[in-house]
């Protein structure tokens, strides 16, 4: 059936369960906009150009998943603020990893007009990498998924 998704909420895979929570590009783009300081429905709608009904569904899902929280807007009785929770703020690593991957694989040299930079010094971030517990950088052939000892 078109549009029907499989429920991955019980999967024994961190990737599958993560996608169950943030599962589509609009949700991650909403989170990106929250990191940029957007807090009101109208700000998300304007910045993303997303249909209001789709935005409403995605915001509700992000709130249900504990990624965003809703608070009254002190400046308007008719508006609410959508704020990143600690759980939502942890998505910054995923967004930076996606940015860096996209920068490397989805743009021609010189095509991308923006960098992600350190707020204190204005320098581009180092490329994220996998690091072993002892500090060694790891490539995909140097790690595996194992069952936990219970």
Coordinates of N, CA, C and O in Angstrom, one line a residue, residues 15-117:
X15 N 19.7 2.1 14.4 CA 19.4 2.9 13.2 C 17.9 2.9 12.9 O 17.2 3.9 12.7
X16 N 17.3 1.7 12.9 CA 15.9 1.5 12.7 C 15.0 2.3 13.7 O 14.1 3.0 13.3
X17 N 15.4 2.2 14.9 CA 14.6 2.9 16.0 C 14.8 4.4 15.9 O 13.8 5.2 16.1
X18 N 15.9 4.9 15.5 CA 16.2 6.3 15.3 C 15.3 6.8 14.2 O 14.7 7.9 14.3
X19 N 15.3 6.1 13.1 CA 14.5 6.5 11.9 C 13.0 6.4 12.3 O 12.2 7.2 11.7
X20 N 12.6 5.6 13.2 CA 11.2 5.6 13.6 C 10.9 6.9 14.3 O 9.8 7.4 14.2
X21 N 11.8 7.5 15.0 CA 11.6 8.7 15.7 C 11.7 9.9 14.8 O 10.9 10.9 14.9
X22 N 12.7 10.0 13.9 CA 12.8 11.2 13.1 C 12.6 10.9 11.6 O 12.7 11.8 10.8
X23 N 12.2 9.8 11.2 CA 12.0 9.1 10.0 C 11.9 9.8 8.7 O 11.7 9.0 7.7
X24 N 11.9 11.0 8.5 CA 11.8 11.6 7.1 C 12.6 12.9 7.1 O 13.0 13.4 8.1
X25 N 12.9 13.3 5.9 CA 13.7 14.5 5.7 C 13.1 15.7 6.3 O 13.8 16.6 6.8
X26 N 11.8 15.8 6.2 CA 11.2 17.0 6.8 C 11.4 17.2 8.3 O 11.7 18.2 8.8
X27 N 11.4 16.0 9.0 CA 11.6 16.1 10.4 C 13.0 16.5 10.7 O 13.2 17.4 11.6
X28 N 14.0 16.0 10.0 CA 15.4 16.4 10.3 C 15.6 17.9 9.9 O 16.3 18.6 10.5
X29 N 14.9 18.3 8.8 CA 15.0 19.8 8.4 C 14.3 20.7 9.5 O 14.8 21.8 9.7
X30 N 13.3 20.2 10.1 CA 12.7 21.0 11.2 C 13.6 21.1 12.3 O 13.8 22.2 12.9
X31 N 14.3 20.0 12.7 CA 15.3 20.0 13.7 C 16.4 20.9 13.4 O 16.9 21.7 14.2
X32 N 16.9 20.9 12.1 CA 17.9 21.8 11.6 C 17.5 23.3 11.9 O 18.3 24.1 12.4
X33 N 16.3 23.6 11.5 CA 15.8 25.0 11.7 C 15.7 25.3 13.2 O 15.9 26.5 13.5
X34 N 15.3 24.4 14.0 CA 15.3 24.6 15.5 C 16.7 25.0 16.0 O 16.9 25.9 16.8
X35 N 17.7 24.3 15.4 CA 19.1 24.6 15.8 C 19.5 26.0 15.3 O 20.3 26.7 15.9
X36 N 18.9 26.5 14.2 CA 19.1 27.8 13.7 C 18.4 28.9 14.5 O 18.5 30.0 14.2
X37 N 17.5 28.5 15.4 CA 16.8 29.4 16.3 C 15.4 29.6 16.0 O 14.7 30.4 16.6
X38 N 14.8 28.8 15.0 CA 13.4 28.9 14.7 C 12.7 28.3 15.9 O 13.1 27.2 16.4
X39 N 11.5 28.9 16.3 CA 10.8 28.4 17.4 C 9.3 28.4 17.2 O 8.6 27.7 17.9
X40 N 8.8 29.2 16.3 CA 7.4 29.3 16.1 C 7.0 28.5 14.8 O 7.7 28.4 13.9
X41 N 5.7 28.1 14.8 CA 5.2 27.3 13.6 C 5.4 28.2 12.4 O 5.9 27.7 11.4
X42 N 5.1 29.5 12.5 CA 5.2 30.3 11.3 C 6.6 30.4 10.8 O 6.9 30.5 9.6
X43 N 7.6 30.4 11.7 CA 9.0 30.5 11.3 C 9.4 29.2 10.6 O 10.1 29.3 9.6
X44 N 9.0 28.1 11.1 CA 9.3 26.8 10.4 C 8.7 26.8 9.1 O 9.3 26.4 8.1
X45 N 7.4 27.2 9.0 CA 6.7 27.2 7.7 C 7.3 28.1 6.7 O 7.5 27.7 5.5
X46 N 7.7 29.3 7.1 CA 8.3 30.2 6.2 C 9.7 29.7 5.7 O 10.0 29.8 4.5
X47 N 10.5 29.3 6.6 CA 11.9 28.9 6.3 C 11.9 27.6 5.4 O 12.8 27.5 4.6
X48 N 11.0 26.7 5.7 CA 11.0 25.4 4.9 C 10.0 25.4 3.7 O 10.2 24.6 2.8
X49 N 9.1 26.3 3.7 CA 8.1 26.3 2.6 C 7.2 25.1 2.6 O 6.7 24.6 1.6
X50 N 7.1 24.5 3.8 CA 6.3 23.2 4.0 C 4.8 23.5 4.1 O 4.5 24.5 4.8
X51 N 4.0 22.7 3.5 CA 2.6 22.8 3.7 C 2.2 22.7 5.2 O 2.8 22.0 6.0
X52 N 1.3 23.6 5.7 CA 1.0 23.6 7.1 C 0.5 22.3 7.7 O 0.9 22.0 8.8
X53 N -0.3 21.5 6.9 CA -0.7 20.3 7.4 C 0.4 19.3 7.6 O 0.5 18.6 8.6
X54 N 1.4 19.3 6.7 CA 2.5 18.4 6.9 C 3.4 18.8 8.0 O 3.8 18.0 8.9
X55 N 3.6 20.1 8.1 CA 4.4 20.7 9.2 C 3.8 20.4 10.6 O 4.5 19.9 11.5
X56 N 2.5 20.5 10.6 CA 1.8 20.2 11.9 C 2.0 18.8 12.3 O 2.2 18.5 13.5
X57 N 1.8 17.8 11.4 CA 2.0 16.4 11.7 C 3.4 16.1 12.1 O 3.7 15.4 13.1
X58 N 4.4 16.7 11.4 CA 5.8 16.5 11.8 C 6.2 17.1 13.2 O 6.9 16.4 13.9
X59 N 5.7 18.3 13.4 CA 5.9 18.9 14.7 C 5.3 18.0 15.9 O 6.0 17.8 16.9
X60 N 4.1 17.6 15.6 CA 3.4 16.7 16.7 C 4.2 15.5 16.9 O 4.4 15.1 18.1
X61 N 4.7 14.8 15.9 CA 5.5 13.6 16.0 C 6.8 13.9 16.8 O 7.2 13.1 17.6
X62 N 7.5 15.0 16.5 CA 8.7 15.4 17.1 C 8.5 15.7 18.6 O 9.3 15.3 19.5
X63 N 7.3 16.2 18.9 CA 7.0 16.4 20.3 C 6.7 15.1 21.0 O 7.2 14.8 22.1
X64 N 5.9 14.2 20.4 CA 5.6 12.9 20.9 C 6.9 12.1 21.2 O 7.0 11.4 22.2
X65 N 7.9 12.3 20.3 CA 9.1 11.5 20.5 C 10.1 12.2 21.5 O 11.2 11.6 21.8
X66 N 9.7 13.3 22.0 CA 10.5 14.0 23.0 C 11.7 14.7 22.4 O 12.7 15.1 23.2
X67 N 11.7 15.0 21.2 CA 12.7 15.8 20.5 C 12.5 17.3 20.6 O 13.4 18.0 20.7
X68 N 11.3 17.7 20.5 CA 10.8 19.0 20.8 C 9.9 19.1 21.9 O 9.2 18.1 22.2
X69 N 9.8 20.2 22.6 CA 8.8 20.4 23.6 C 8.0 21.7 23.2 O 8.5 22.5 22.4
X70 N 6.8 21.8 23.6 CA 5.9 22.9 23.3 C 5.7 23.8 24.6 O 5.4 23.2 25.6
X71 N 5.9 25.1 24.4 CA 5.6 26.0 25.5 C 4.8 27.2 25.0 O 4.9 27.5 23.8
X72 N 4.1 27.8 25.9 CA 3.3 29.0 25.5 C 4.3 30.1 25.0 O 5.4 30.2 25.6
X73 N 3.9 30.9 24.0 CA 4.7 32.0 23.6 C 4.4 33.2 24.4 O 3.3 33.7 24.4
X74 N 5.4 33.7 25.2 CA 5.1 34.8 26.0 C 4.7 36.1 25.2 O 4.1 37.0 25.8
X75 N 5.1 36.1 23.9 CA 4.8 37.3 23.1 C 3.4 37.2 22.4 O 3.0 38.2 21.8
X76 N 2.7 36.1 22.5 CA 1.5 35.9 21.8 C 0.7 34.8 22.4 O 1.1 33.7 22.5
X77 N -0.6 35.1 22.8 CA -1.4 34.1 23.3 C -1.9 33.1 22.3 O -2.3 32.0 22.6
X78 N -1.8 33.4 21.0 CA -2.2 32.5 19.9 C -1.1 31.6 19.4 O -1.3 30.7 18.6
X79 N 0.1 31.8 19.9 CA 1.3 31.1 19.3 C 1.9 30.2 20.4 O 1.8 30.5 21.6
X80 N 2.6 29.2 20.0 CA 3.3 28.3 20.9 C 4.8 28.3 20.4 O 5.1 28.5 19.2
X81 N 5.7 27.9 21.3 CA 7.1 27.8 20.9 C 7.5 26.3 20.9 O 7.1 25.6 21.8
X82 N 8.2 25.9 19.9 CA 8.7 24.6 19.8 C 10.2 24.7 20.1 O 11.0 25.3 19.4
X83 N 10.6 24.0 21.2 CA 12.0 24.1 21.6 C 12.7 22.7 21.7 O 12.0 21.7 22.0
X84 N 13.9 22.7 21.3 CA 14.7 21.4 21.4 C 14.8 21.0 22.8 O 15.1 21.8 23.7
X85 N 14.6 19.7 23.1 CA 14.9 19.1 24.4 C 16.3 18.6 24.4 O 17.0 18.7 23.3
X86 N 16.8 18.2 25.5 CA 18.2 17.6 25.5 C 18.3 16.5 24.5 O 19.3 16.4 23.8
X87 N 17.3 15.6 24.4 CA 17.3 14.5 23.4 C 17.4 15.1 22.0 O 18.1 14.6 21.2
X88 N 16.6 16.2 21.7 CA 16.7 16.8 20.4 C 18.0 17.4 20.1 O 18.6 17.4 19.0
X89 N 18.6 18.1 21.2 CA 19.9 18.7 20.9 C 21.0 17.7 20.6 O 22.0 18.0 19.9
X90 N 20.9 16.5 21.1 CA 21.8 15.4 20.7 C 21.8 15.1 19.3 O 22.8 14.5 18.8
X91 N 20.8 15.5 18.5 CA 20.8 15.2 17.1 C 21.8 16.1 16.3 O 22.0 15.9 15.1
X92 N 22.4 17.0 17.0 CA 23.3 17.9 16.3 C 24.5 17.1 15.7 O 24.9 17.4 14.5
X93 N 24.9 16.0 16.3 CA 26.0 15.2 15.8 C 25.5 14.6 14.5 O 26.3 14.5 13.5
X94 N 24.3 14.1 14.4 CA 23.8 13.4 13.2 C 23.7 14.4 12.1 O 24.0 14.2 11.0
X95 N 23.2 15.6 12.4 CA 23.0 16.7 11.4 C 24.4 17.1 10.8 O 24.5 17.3 9.6
X96 N 25.4 17.3 11.7 CA 26.7 17.6 11.2 C 27.3 16.5 10.4 O 27.9 16.8 9.3
X97 N 27.1 15.3 10.8 CA 27.6 14.1 10.0 C 26.9 14.1 8.6 O 27.6 14.0 7.6
X98 N 25.6 14.3 8.6 CA 24.9 14.4 7.3 C 25.4 15.6 6.4 O 25.6 15.5 5.2
X99 N 25.6 16.7 7.1 CA 26.1 17.9 6.4 C 27.5 17.6 5.8 O 27.7 17.8 4.6
X100 N 28.4 17.0 6.5 CA 29.7 16.8 6.1 C 29.7 15.7 5.0 O 30.4 15.8 4.0
X101 N 28.9 14.7 5.1 CA 28.8 13.7 4.0 C 28.2 14.3 2.8 O 28.8 14.1 1.7
X102 N 27.2 15.1 2.9 CA 26.6 15.8 1.7 C 27.6 16.8 1.1 O 27.6 16.9 -0.1
X103 N 28.3 17.5 1.9 CA 29.3 18.4 1.4 C 30.3 17.7 0.5 O 30.7 18.2 -0.5
X104 N 30.7 16.5 1.0 CA 31.7 15.8 0.2 C 31.2 15.1 -1.0 O 31.9 15.0 -2.0
X105 N 29.9 14.6 -0.9 CA 29.4 13.7 -2.0 C 28.3 14.3 -2.8 O 27.9 13.7 -3.9
X106 N 27.7 15.5 -2.5 CA 26.5 16.0 -3.2 C 26.7 17.4 -3.8 O 25.8 17.9 -4.4
X107 N 27.9 17.9 -3.7 CA 28.2 19.2 -4.3 C 29.5 19.2 -5.1 O 30.4 18.5 -4.8
X108 N 29.5 20.0 -6.2 CA 30.7 20.1 -7.0 C 31.6 21.1 -6.2 O 31.1 21.9 -5.3
X109 N 32.9 21.0 -6.4 CA 33.8 21.9 -5.7 C 33.4 23.3 -5.9 O 33.1 23.8 -7.0
X110 N 33.3 24.1 -4.8 CA 33.0 25.5 -4.8 C 31.5 25.8 -4.9 O 31.1 27.0 -4.9
X111 N 30.7 24.8 -5.0 CA 29.2 25.0 -5.2 C 28.5 25.4 -3.9 O 27.6 26.2 -3.9
X112 N 29.0 24.8 -2.8 CA 28.3 25.0 -1.5 C 28.7 26.4 -0.9 O 29.9 26.7 -0.9
X113 N 27.8 27.2 -0.6 CA 28.0 28.6 -0.1 C 28.2 28.7 1.4 O 28.4 29.8 1.8
X114 N 28.0 27.6 2.1 CA 28.1 27.7 3.6 C 29.0 26.7 4.2 O 29.2 25.7 3.6
X115 N 29.5 27.0 5.4 CA 30.3 26.1 6.2 C 29.6 26.0 7.6 O 29.0 27.0 8.0
X116 N 29.8 24.9 8.3 CA 29.5 24.9 9.7 C 30.7 25.2 10.4 O 31.8 24.6 10.2
X117 N 30.6 26.3 11.3 CA 31.8 26.8 11.9 C 31.7 26.8 13.4 O 30.6 26.9 13.9

